[in-house]
N, CA, C and O atoms as a CHARMM CRD file, in Angstrom:
* protein
*
  272
    1    1 MET  N    -94.44800  43.99700   9.56900 PROA 1      0.00000
    2    1 MET  CA   -96.00300  43.11900  10.18900 PROA 1      0.00000
    3    1 MET  C    -95.31200  42.75700  10.86800 PROA 1      0.00000
    4    1 MET  O    -94.11400  42.82400  11.14200 PROA 1      0.00000
    5    2 PRO  N    -96.77100  42.03000  11.37000 PROA 2      0.00000
    6    2 PRO  CA   -95.96400  41.82400  13.36000 PROA 2      0.00000
    7    2 PRO  C    -96.01800  39.83700  12.95700 PROA 2      0.00000
    8    2 PRO  O    -95.18700  38.97100  13.23200 PROA 2      0.00000
    9    3 ILE  N    -97.13200  39.74900  12.35200 PROA 3      0.00000
   10    3 ILE  CA   -97.47300  38.67100  11.71300 PROA 3      0.00000
   11    3 ILE  C    -95.74100  37.26200  10.96600 PROA 3      0.00000
   12    3 ILE  O    -95.66200  37.09900   9.74800 PROA 3      0.00000
   13    4 ILE  N    -94.98000  36.72900  11.65200 PROA 4      0.00000
   14    4 ILE  CA   -94.16800  36.42100  10.53900 PROA 4      0.00000
   15    4 ILE  C    -94.00200  35.14500   9.84900 PROA 4      0.00000
   16    4 ILE  O    -93.99900  34.28500  10.73000 PROA 4      0.00000
   17    5 VAL  N    -93.87000  34.63200   8.76500 PROA 5      0.00000
   18    5 VAL  CA   -94.66000  33.10900   8.35800 PROA 5      0.00000
   19    5 VAL  C    -92.94000  32.62300   7.94000 PROA 5      0.00000
   20    5 VAL  O    -92.28600  33.04000   6.98400 PROA 5      0.00000
   21    6 ASN  N    -92.44900  31.49500   9.13400 PROA 6      0.00000
   22    6 ASN  CA   -91.23000  30.57200   8.88100 PROA 6      0.00000
   23    6 ASN  C    -91.47700  29.86900   8.18700 PROA 6      0.00000
   24    6 ASN  O    -90.50500  29.11600   8.25100 PROA 6      0.00000
   25    7 VAL  N    -92.26600  29.38700   7.30700 PROA 7      0.00000
   26    7 VAL  CA   -92.11700  28.16300   6.38000 PROA 7      0.00000
   27    7 VAL  C    -90.65600  27.86300   5.31800 PROA 7      0.00000
   28    7 VAL  O    -90.63600  26.83600   4.64000 PROA 7      0.00000
   29    8 ASP  N    -89.60000  28.75900   5.27000 PROA 8      0.00000
   30    8 ASP  CA   -88.16600  28.60300   4.99400 PROA 8      0.00000
   31    8 ASP  C    -87.43500  28.36500   5.86300 PROA 8      0.00000
   32    8 ASP  O    -86.25500  28.14500   5.59300 PROA 8      0.00000
   33    9 VAL  N    -87.99200  28.32100   7.48300 PROA 9      0.00000
   34    9 VAL  CA   -87.05100  28.29200   8.14200 PROA 9      0.00000
   35    9 VAL  C    -87.51000  26.39700   8.33700 PROA 9      0.00000
   36    9 VAL  O    -86.71900  25.46100   8.45600 PROA 9      0.00000
   37   10 MET  N    -88.83100  26.35700   8.31400 PROA 10     0.00000
   38   10 MET  CA   -89.02700  24.05000   8.29100 PROA 10     0.00000
   39   10 MET  C    -89.10200  23.80500   7.59100 PROA 10     0.00000
   40   10 MET  O    -89.42100  22.62200   7.47300 PROA 10     0.00000
   41   11 MET  N    -88.85700  24.79000   6.08300 PROA 11     0.00000
   42   11 MET  CA   -88.35400  24.09000   5.19600 PROA 11     0.00000
   43   11 MET  C    -86.67500  23.74600   5.07500 PROA 11     0.00000
   44   11 MET  O    -86.25800  22.83800   4.35600 PROA 11     0.00000
   45   12 ALA  N    -85.99900  24.41400   5.70200 PROA 12     0.00000
   46   12 ALA  CA   -84.39700  24.49900   5.96200 PROA 12     0.00000
   47   12 ALA  C    -84.23200  22.54200   6.95300 PROA 12     0.00000
   48   12 ALA  O    -83.79600  21.45800   6.56800 PROA 12     0.00000
   49   13 LYS  N    -84.96100  23.11300   8.50700 PROA 13     0.00000
   50   13 LYS  CA   -85.08100  21.94000   9.61000 PROA 13     0.00000
   51   13 LYS  C    -85.10600  20.43100   8.28100 PROA 13     0.00000
   52   13 LYS  O    -84.12400  19.72200   8.06300 PROA 13     0.00000
   53   14 ARG  N    -86.24000  20.30300   7.70500 PROA 14     0.00000
   54   14 ARG  CA   -86.87200  19.45200   7.01800 PROA 14     0.00000
   55   14 ARG  C    -86.22000  18.78800   5.80900 PROA 14     0.00000
   56   14 ARG  O    -86.54600  17.75400   5.22500 PROA 14     0.00000
   57   15 LYS  N    -85.15700  19.69200   5.56500 PROA 15     0.00000
   58   15 LYS  CA   -84.36000  19.38100   4.05900 PROA 15     0.00000
   59   15 LYS  C    -85.45100  19.38100   2.85000 PROA 15     0.00000
   60   15 LYS  O    -85.36600  18.47000   2.02600 PROA 15     0.00000
   61   16 ILE  N    -86.01400  19.92200   2.77300 PROA 16     0.00000
   62   16 ILE  CA   -86.70500  20.23300   1.56500 PROA 16     0.00000
   63   16 ILE  C    -86.92000  21.46200   0.46500 PROA 16     0.00000
   64   16 ILE  O    -86.99500  22.66700   0.70600 PROA 16     0.00000
   65   17 SER  N    -86.98000  20.93000  -0.53700 PROA 17     0.00000
   66   17 SER  CA   -86.38200  22.42100  -1.49000 PROA 17     0.00000
   67   17 SER  C    -88.04400  22.53600  -2.16300 PROA 17     0.00000
   68   17 SER  O    -88.86300  21.71900  -2.58500 PROA 17     0.00000
   69   18 SER  N    -87.99200  24.24700  -1.96300 PROA 18     0.00000
   70   18 SER  CA   -89.37100  24.60500  -2.93600 PROA 18     0.00000
   71   18 SER  C    -89.82300  24.23900  -3.85000 PROA 18     0.00000
   72   18 SER  O    -90.84600  24.78800  -4.25600 PROA 18     0.00000
   73   19 THR  N    -89.43400  23.50400  -4.32900 PROA 19     0.00000
   74   19 THR  CA   -89.83700  22.75700  -5.75100 PROA 19     0.00000
   75   19 THR  C    -90.53300  22.11900  -5.33100 PROA 19     0.00000
   76   19 THR  O    -91.65800  22.12900  -5.83100 PROA 19     0.00000
   77   20 GLU  N    -90.26300  21.23400  -4.21300 PROA 20     0.00000
   78   20 GLU  CA   -90.52700  19.81500  -3.52900 PROA 20     0.00000
   79   20 GLU  C    -91.93700  20.27900  -2.90900 PROA 20     0.00000
   80   20 GLU  O    -93.07900  19.92500  -3.20300 PROA 20     0.00000
   81   21 LEU  N    -91.65700  20.82200  -2.33800 PROA 21     0.00000
   82   21 LEU  CA   -92.66800  21.68800  -0.99900 PROA 21     0.00000
   83   21 LEU  C    -93.88900  22.00500  -2.15500 PROA 21     0.00000
   84   21 LEU  O    -94.91600  21.32800  -2.10300 PROA 21     0.00000
   85   22 SER  N    -93.67700  23.45400  -3.58800 PROA 22     0.00000
   86   22 SER  CA   -94.61100  23.54700  -4.42600 PROA 22     0.00000
   87   22 SER  C    -95.22900  22.46000  -4.91100 PROA 22     0.00000
   88   22 SER  O    -96.39100  22.70000  -5.23700 PROA 22     0.00000
   89   23 GLN  N    -94.91900  21.47500  -5.06100 PROA 23     0.00000
   90   23 GLN  CA   -95.46100  20.28000  -6.18700 PROA 23     0.00000
   91   23 GLN  C    -96.41200  19.39300  -4.92100 PROA 23     0.00000
   92   23 GLN  O    -97.61000  19.13900  -5.03900 PROA 23     0.00000
   93   24 LYS  N    -95.59400  19.03500  -3.78700 PROA 24     0.00000
   94   24 LYS  CA   -96.31600  18.16500  -2.74300 PROA 24     0.00000
   95   24 LYS  C    -97.57500  18.60700  -2.66500 PROA 24     0.00000
   96   24 LYS  O    -98.53600  17.87700  -2.90900 PROA 24     0.00000
   97   25 MET  N    -97.71400  20.27900  -2.19500 PROA 25     0.00000
   98   25 MET  CA   -98.85600  21.77600  -1.84600 PROA 25     0.00000
   99   25 MET  C    -99.84700  21.31400  -2.96300 PROA 25     0.00000
  100   25 MET  O   -100.98800  20.87000  -2.83400 PROA 25     0.00000
  101   26 GLY  N    -98.97600  21.57500  -4.29900 PROA 26     0.00000
  102   26 GLY  CA  -100.13200  21.64500  -5.34200 PROA 26     0.00000
  103   26 GLY  C   -100.30200  23.14600  -5.50100 PROA 26     0.00000
  104   26 GLY  O   -101.34200  23.47100  -6.07400 PROA 26     0.00000
  105   27 ILE  N    -99.40200  24.24200  -5.06700 PROA 27     0.00000
  106   27 ILE  CA   -99.24000  25.24000  -5.28700 PROA 27     0.00000
  107   27 ILE  C    -97.73000  25.73500  -6.16100 PROA 27     0.00000
  108   27 ILE  O    -96.68200  25.09200  -6.21600 PROA 27     0.00000
  109   28 THR  N    -98.02500  27.04200  -6.77400 PROA 28     0.00000
  110   28 THR  CA   -97.66200  27.59800  -7.52500 PROA 28     0.00000
  111   28 THR  C    -96.09600  28.43400  -6.84300 PROA 28     0.00000
  112   28 THR  O    -96.05200  29.37900  -6.05600 PROA 28     0.00000
  113   29 MET  N    -94.85600  27.62300  -7.53000 PROA 29     0.00000
  114   29 MET  CA   -93.31700  28.30700  -7.13700 PROA 29     0.00000
  115   29 MET  C    -94.20800  29.90600  -6.18000 PROA 29     0.00000
  116   29 MET  O    -94.27100  30.15200  -4.97500 PROA 29     0.00000
  117   30 ALA  N    -94.76400  30.69100  -7.41200 PROA 30     0.00000
  118   30 ALA  CA   -94.97300  32.18600  -7.21400 PROA 30     0.00000
  119   30 ALA  C    -95.28400  32.15300  -5.80400 PROA 30     0.00000
  120   30 ALA  O    -94.51000  32.63200  -4.97600 PROA 30     0.00000
  121   31 ASN  N    -96.77900  31.41500  -5.37700 PROA 31     0.00000
  122   31 ASN  CA   -97.64400  31.44100  -4.18300 PROA 31     0.00000
  123   31 ASN  C    -96.62400  30.68300  -3.26200 PROA 31     0.00000
  124   31 ASN  O    -96.75300  30.93400  -2.06400 PROA 31     0.00000
  125   32 LEU  N    -95.94700  30.08100  -3.49900 PROA 32     0.00000
  126   32 LEU  CA   -94.60800  29.34600  -1.62500 PROA 32     0.00000
  127   32 LEU  C    -94.14700  30.86800  -2.02000 PROA 32     0.00000
  128   32 LEU  O    -94.51100  31.33900  -0.94200 PROA 32     0.00000
  129   33 SER  N    -93.60100  32.07500  -2.76100 PROA 33     0.00000
  130   33 SER  CA   -92.60700  32.29800  -2.24800 PROA 33     0.00000
  131   33 SER  C    -93.28700  33.96800  -1.61500 PROA 33     0.00000
  132   33 SER  O    -92.89300  34.89500  -0.90700 PROA 33     0.00000
  133   34 ILE  N    -94.25600  33.66800  -2.23200 PROA 34     0.00000
  134   34 ILE  CA   -95.18000  34.93800  -1.07800 PROA 34     0.00000
  135   34 ILE  C    -95.04300  34.33900  -0.07400 PROA 34     0.00000
  136   34 ILE  O    -94.47500  34.93900   0.83900 PROA 34     0.00000
  137   35 LEU  N    -95.37500  33.31600   0.09800 PROA 35     0.00000
  138   35 LEU  CA   -95.22000  32.69000   1.51200 PROA 35     0.00000
  139   35 LEU  C    -94.02300  32.66200   2.49700 PROA 35     0.00000
  140   35 LEU  O    -94.01800  32.95200   3.69300 PROA 35     0.00000
  141   36 LYS  N    -92.67700  32.10600   1.43800 PROA 36     0.00000
  142   36 LYS  CA   -91.25200  31.58100   1.92800 PROA 36     0.00000
  143   36 LYS  C    -91.03400  33.68600   2.32500 PROA 36     0.00000
  144   36 LYS  O    -90.65900  33.94600   3.46900 PROA 36     0.00000
  145   37 ASN  N    -91.30500  34.98500   1.29400 PROA 37     0.00000
  146   37 ASN  CA   -90.65900  35.74800   1.80000 PROA 37     0.00000
  147   37 ASN  C    -91.36100  37.17500   2.87500 PROA 37     0.00000
  148   37 ASN  O    -91.01500  38.31900   3.17200 PROA 37     0.00000
  149   38 ASN  N    -92.50900  36.24800   3.17300 PROA 38     0.00000
  150   38 ASN  CA   -94.04800  37.20700   4.55300 PROA 38     0.00000
  151   38 ASN  C    -94.17100  38.34300   3.49500 PROA 38     0.00000
  152   38 ASN  O    -93.83400  39.49900   3.75000 PROA 38     0.00000
  153   39 LYS  N    -94.70600  37.92500   2.21600 PROA 39     0.00000
  154   39 LYS  CA   -95.30300  39.34700   1.25400 PROA 39     0.00000
  155   39 LYS  C    -97.35400  38.68100   1.68900 PROA 39     0.00000
  156   39 LYS  O    -98.32000  39.44200   1.65100 PROA 39     0.00000
  157   40 ALA  N    -97.41200  37.54900   1.95200 PROA 40     0.00000
  158   40 ALA  CA   -98.88300  37.12800   2.02200 PROA 40     0.00000
  159   40 ALA  C    -99.81900  37.87100   2.68100 PROA 40     0.00000
  160   40 ALA  O    -99.11500  38.42000   3.52800 PROA 40     0.00000
  161   41 LYS  N   -100.69800  38.17600   2.82500 PROA 41     0.00000
  162   41 LYS  CA  -101.63500  39.23400   3.33600 PROA 41     0.00000
  163   41 LYS  C   -102.73100  38.19600   3.94400 PROA 41     0.00000
  164   41 LYS  O   -103.54700  38.85500   4.58800 PROA 41     0.00000
  165   42 ALA  N   -103.03000  36.86200   3.97100 PROA 42     0.00000
  166   42 ALA  CA  -103.28100  36.02000   4.73900 PROA 42     0.00000
  167   42 ALA  C   -103.11600  34.55600   3.83800 PROA 42     0.00000
  168   42 ALA  O   -102.58600  34.29300   2.75800 PROA 42     0.00000
  169   43 VAL  N   -103.84500  33.76200   4.85300 PROA 43     0.00000
  170   43 VAL  CA  -103.37100  32.53100   4.77700 PROA 43     0.00000
  171   43 VAL  C   -104.51500  31.49400   5.10400 PROA 43     0.00000
  172   43 VAL  O   -105.20900  31.60300   6.11500 PROA 43     0.00000
  173   44 ARG  N   -104.67300  30.42000   4.12200 PROA 44     0.00000
  174   44 ARG  CA  -106.17300  29.92300   4.29500 PROA 44     0.00000
  175   44 ARG  C   -105.71600  28.77700   5.32700 PROA 44     0.00000
  176   44 ARG  O   -104.58600  28.34000   5.54800 PROA 44     0.00000
  177   45 PHE  N   -106.78500  28.47800   5.80900 PROA 45     0.00000
  178   45 PHE  CA  -106.59800  27.07200   7.13200 PROA 45     0.00000
  179   45 PHE  C   -106.21900  25.80200   6.21600 PROA 45     0.00000
  180   45 PHE  O   -105.55900  24.92800   6.77700 PROA 45     0.00000
  181   46 SER  N   -106.58900  25.59500   4.77700 PROA 46     0.00000
  182   46 SER  CA  -106.54700  24.28700   4.52000 PROA 46     0.00000
  183   46 SER  C   -104.66000  24.54100   3.62800 PROA 46     0.00000
  184   46 SER  O   -103.89500  23.60500   3.39600 PROA 46     0.00000
  185   47 THR  N   -104.43800  25.68300   3.38500 PROA 47     0.00000
  186   47 THR  CA  -103.21100  25.59700   3.01500 PROA 47     0.00000
  187   47 THR  C   -101.80700  25.10400   4.69300 PROA 47     0.00000
  188   47 THR  O   -100.96300  24.24200   4.93800 PROA 47     0.00000
  189   48 LEU  N   -102.47500  26.48200   5.44200 PROA 48     0.00000
  190   48 LEU  CA  -101.51100  25.95000   6.57000 PROA 48     0.00000
  191   48 LEU  C   -101.85100  24.28300   7.11000 PROA 48     0.00000
  192   48 LEU  O   -101.18800  23.69800   7.96700 PROA 48     0.00000
  193   49 GLU  N   -102.89500  23.78100   6.47100 PROA 49     0.00000
  194   49 GLU  CA  -103.04800  22.31200   7.19400 PROA 49     0.00000
  195   49 GLU  C   -102.09000  21.40800   6.44100 PROA 49     0.00000
  196   49 GLU  O   -101.36000  20.53600   6.91100 PROA 49     0.00000
  197   50 LYS  N   -102.26800  21.87200   4.89700 PROA 50     0.00000
  198   50 LYS  CA  -101.02300  21.00800   3.95700 PROA 50     0.00000
  199   50 LYS  C    -99.87100  21.33000   4.66800 PROA 50     0.00000
  200   50 LYS  O    -99.34700  20.37200   5.23700 PROA 50     0.00000
  201   51 LEU  N    -99.19400  22.68700   4.82700 PROA 51     0.00000
  202   51 LEU  CA   -98.28100  22.53900   5.50200 PROA 51     0.00000
  203   51 LEU  C    -97.61000  22.25400   6.58400 PROA 51     0.00000
  204   51 LEU  O    -96.50700  22.73200   6.84700 PROA 51     0.00000
  205   52 CYS  N    -98.10500  21.61900   7.14200 PROA 52     0.00000
  206   52 CYS  CA   -98.36700  21.38900   8.50600 PROA 52     0.00000
  207   52 CYS  C    -97.76300  19.76600   7.98700 PROA 52     0.00000
  208   52 CYS  O    -96.76500  19.10700   8.28000 PROA 52     0.00000
  209   53 GLU  N    -98.88800  19.56000   7.11700 PROA 53     0.00000
  210   53 GLU  CA   -98.78900  18.36800   7.07400 PROA 53     0.00000
  211   53 GLU  C    -97.65300  17.42400   6.82100 PROA 53     0.00000
  212   53 GLU  O    -97.33800  16.34100   7.31500 PROA 53     0.00000
  213   54 ILE  N    -96.95900  18.46500   5.55800 PROA 54     0.00000
  214   54 ILE  CA   -95.89000  17.48700   4.57500 PROA 54     0.00000
  215   54 ILE  C    -94.77600  17.79900   5.83400 PROA 54     0.00000
  216   54 ILE  O    -94.08100  16.92800   6.35700 PROA 54     0.00000
  217   55 LEU  N    -94.76800  19.72500   6.31300 PROA 55     0.00000
  218   55 LEU  CA   -93.44800  19.90900   6.93700 PROA 55     0.00000
  219   55 LEU  C    -93.67800  19.25000   8.75900 PROA 55     0.00000
  220   55 LEU  O    -93.01100  19.63500   9.71900 PROA 55     0.00000
  221   56 ASP  N    -94.91600  18.08700   8.80500 PROA 56     0.00000
  222   56 ASP  CA   -94.26200  17.54700   9.88300 PROA 56     0.00000
  223   56 ASP  C    -93.73700  18.38300  10.97900 PROA 56     0.00000
  224   56 ASP  O    -92.60900  18.25000  11.45300 PROA 56     0.00000
  225   57 CYS  N    -95.12700  19.76200  11.58100 PROA 57     0.00000
  226   57 CYS  CA   -94.55200  20.53800  11.96300 PROA 57     0.00000
  227   57 CYS  C    -96.57600  21.22500  13.03800 PROA 57     0.00000
  228   57 CYS  O    -97.77300  21.11300  12.77000 PROA 57     0.00000
  229   58 GLN  N    -96.27400  21.45500  13.45800 PROA 58     0.00000
  230   58 GLN  CA   -97.62100  22.76600  14.39700 PROA 58     0.00000
  231   58 GLN  C    -97.84200  23.66400  13.73000 PROA 58     0.00000
  232   58 GLN  O    -96.79300  24.15500  13.31500 PROA 58     0.00000
  233   59 PRO  N    -98.85100  24.24500  13.33800 PROA 59     0.00000
  234   59 PRO  CA   -98.72600  25.64000  12.87200 PROA 59     0.00000
  235   59 PRO  C    -98.07400  27.00700  13.77800 PROA 59     0.00000
  236   59 PRO  O    -98.11600  28.14100  13.29900 PROA 59     0.00000
  237   60 GLY  N    -97.53700  26.75300  14.99700 PROA 60     0.00000
  238   60 GLY  CA   -96.65500  27.89200  15.43300 PROA 60     0.00000
  239   60 GLY  C    -95.41700  27.58900  15.25400 PROA 60     0.00000
  240   60 GLY  O    -94.65600  28.52800  15.48900 PROA 60     0.00000
  241   61 ASP  N    -94.85700  26.48100  14.87500 PROA 61     0.00000
  242   61 ASP  CA   -93.18100  26.53700  14.26100 PROA 61     0.00000
  243   61 ASP  C    -93.82200  27.35800  12.71100 PROA 61     0.00000
  244   61 ASP  O    -93.11900  26.78800  11.87600 PROA 61     0.00000
  245   62 ILE  N    -94.33400  27.91200  12.25800 PROA 62     0.00000
  246   62 ILE  CA   -94.74800  27.99100  11.06500 PROA 62     0.00000
  247   62 ILE  C    -95.15200  29.52900  11.08400 PROA 62     0.00000
  248   62 ILE  O    -95.03100  30.21100  10.06600 PROA 62     0.00000
  249   63 LEU  N    -95.72100  30.14000  12.48800 PROA 63     0.00000
  250   63 LEU  CA   -96.35000  31.25100  12.31300 PROA 63     0.00000
  251   63 LEU  C    -96.31600  32.08300  13.81100 PROA 63     0.00000
  252   63 LEU  O    -96.83600  31.90600  14.91200 PROA 63     0.00000
  253   64 GLU  N    -95.65300  32.81300  13.37000 PROA 64     0.00000
  254   64 GLU  CA   -94.60300  33.81300  14.97800 PROA 64     0.00000
  255   64 GLU  C    -95.07500  35.06100  14.98700 PROA 64     0.00000
  256   64 GLU  O    -94.96200  35.89700  14.09000 PROA 64     0.00000
  257   65 TYR  N    -95.58100  35.16500  15.97100 PROA 65     0.00000
  258   65 TYR  CA   -96.26900  36.81800  16.17100 PROA 65     0.00000
  259   65 TYR  C    -95.08700  37.53500  17.00600 PROA 65     0.00000
  260   65 TYR  O    -94.59100  36.96400  17.97800 PROA 65     0.00000
  261   66 VAL  N    -94.64300  38.86100  16.56900 PROA 66     0.00000
  262   66 VAL  CA   -93.57700  39.55700  16.16300 PROA 66     0.00000
  263   66 VAL  C    -94.10400  41.38700  17.17400 PROA 66     0.00000
  264   66 VAL  O    -94.52300  42.29700  16.45900 PROA 66     0.00000
  265   67 LYS  N    -93.99800  41.61800  18.64600 PROA 67     0.00000
  266   67 LYS  CA   -94.99600  42.55800  18.81900 PROA 67     0.00000
  267   67 LYS  C    -93.85300  43.40900  17.75500 PROA 67     0.00000
  268   67 LYS  O    -92.80200  42.80800  17.53300 PROA 67     0.00000
  269   68 ASP  N    -94.05600  44.84000  17.07800 PROA 68     0.00000
  270   68 ASP  CA   -94.06300  46.28400  17.00100 PROA 68     0.00000
  271   68 ASP  C    -93.31200  47.19300  17.81100 PROA 68     0.00000
  272   68 ASP  O    -93.41600  48.40700  17.63500 PROA 68     0.00000
């Protein structure tokens, strides 16, 4: 898949655990895991906005396009 989700990279940079991020976002650990492991087929703008708010980053820090 040419779109890579770098949530795990930003979490490491911000030193935040999966448990803490899922609680702050109000999503389950399972849904966060789907994002972290690049298994998501889509991401809502509201979810992306919340990730950026909590991780203090830009959407481009989380999403990356890699040509096949």
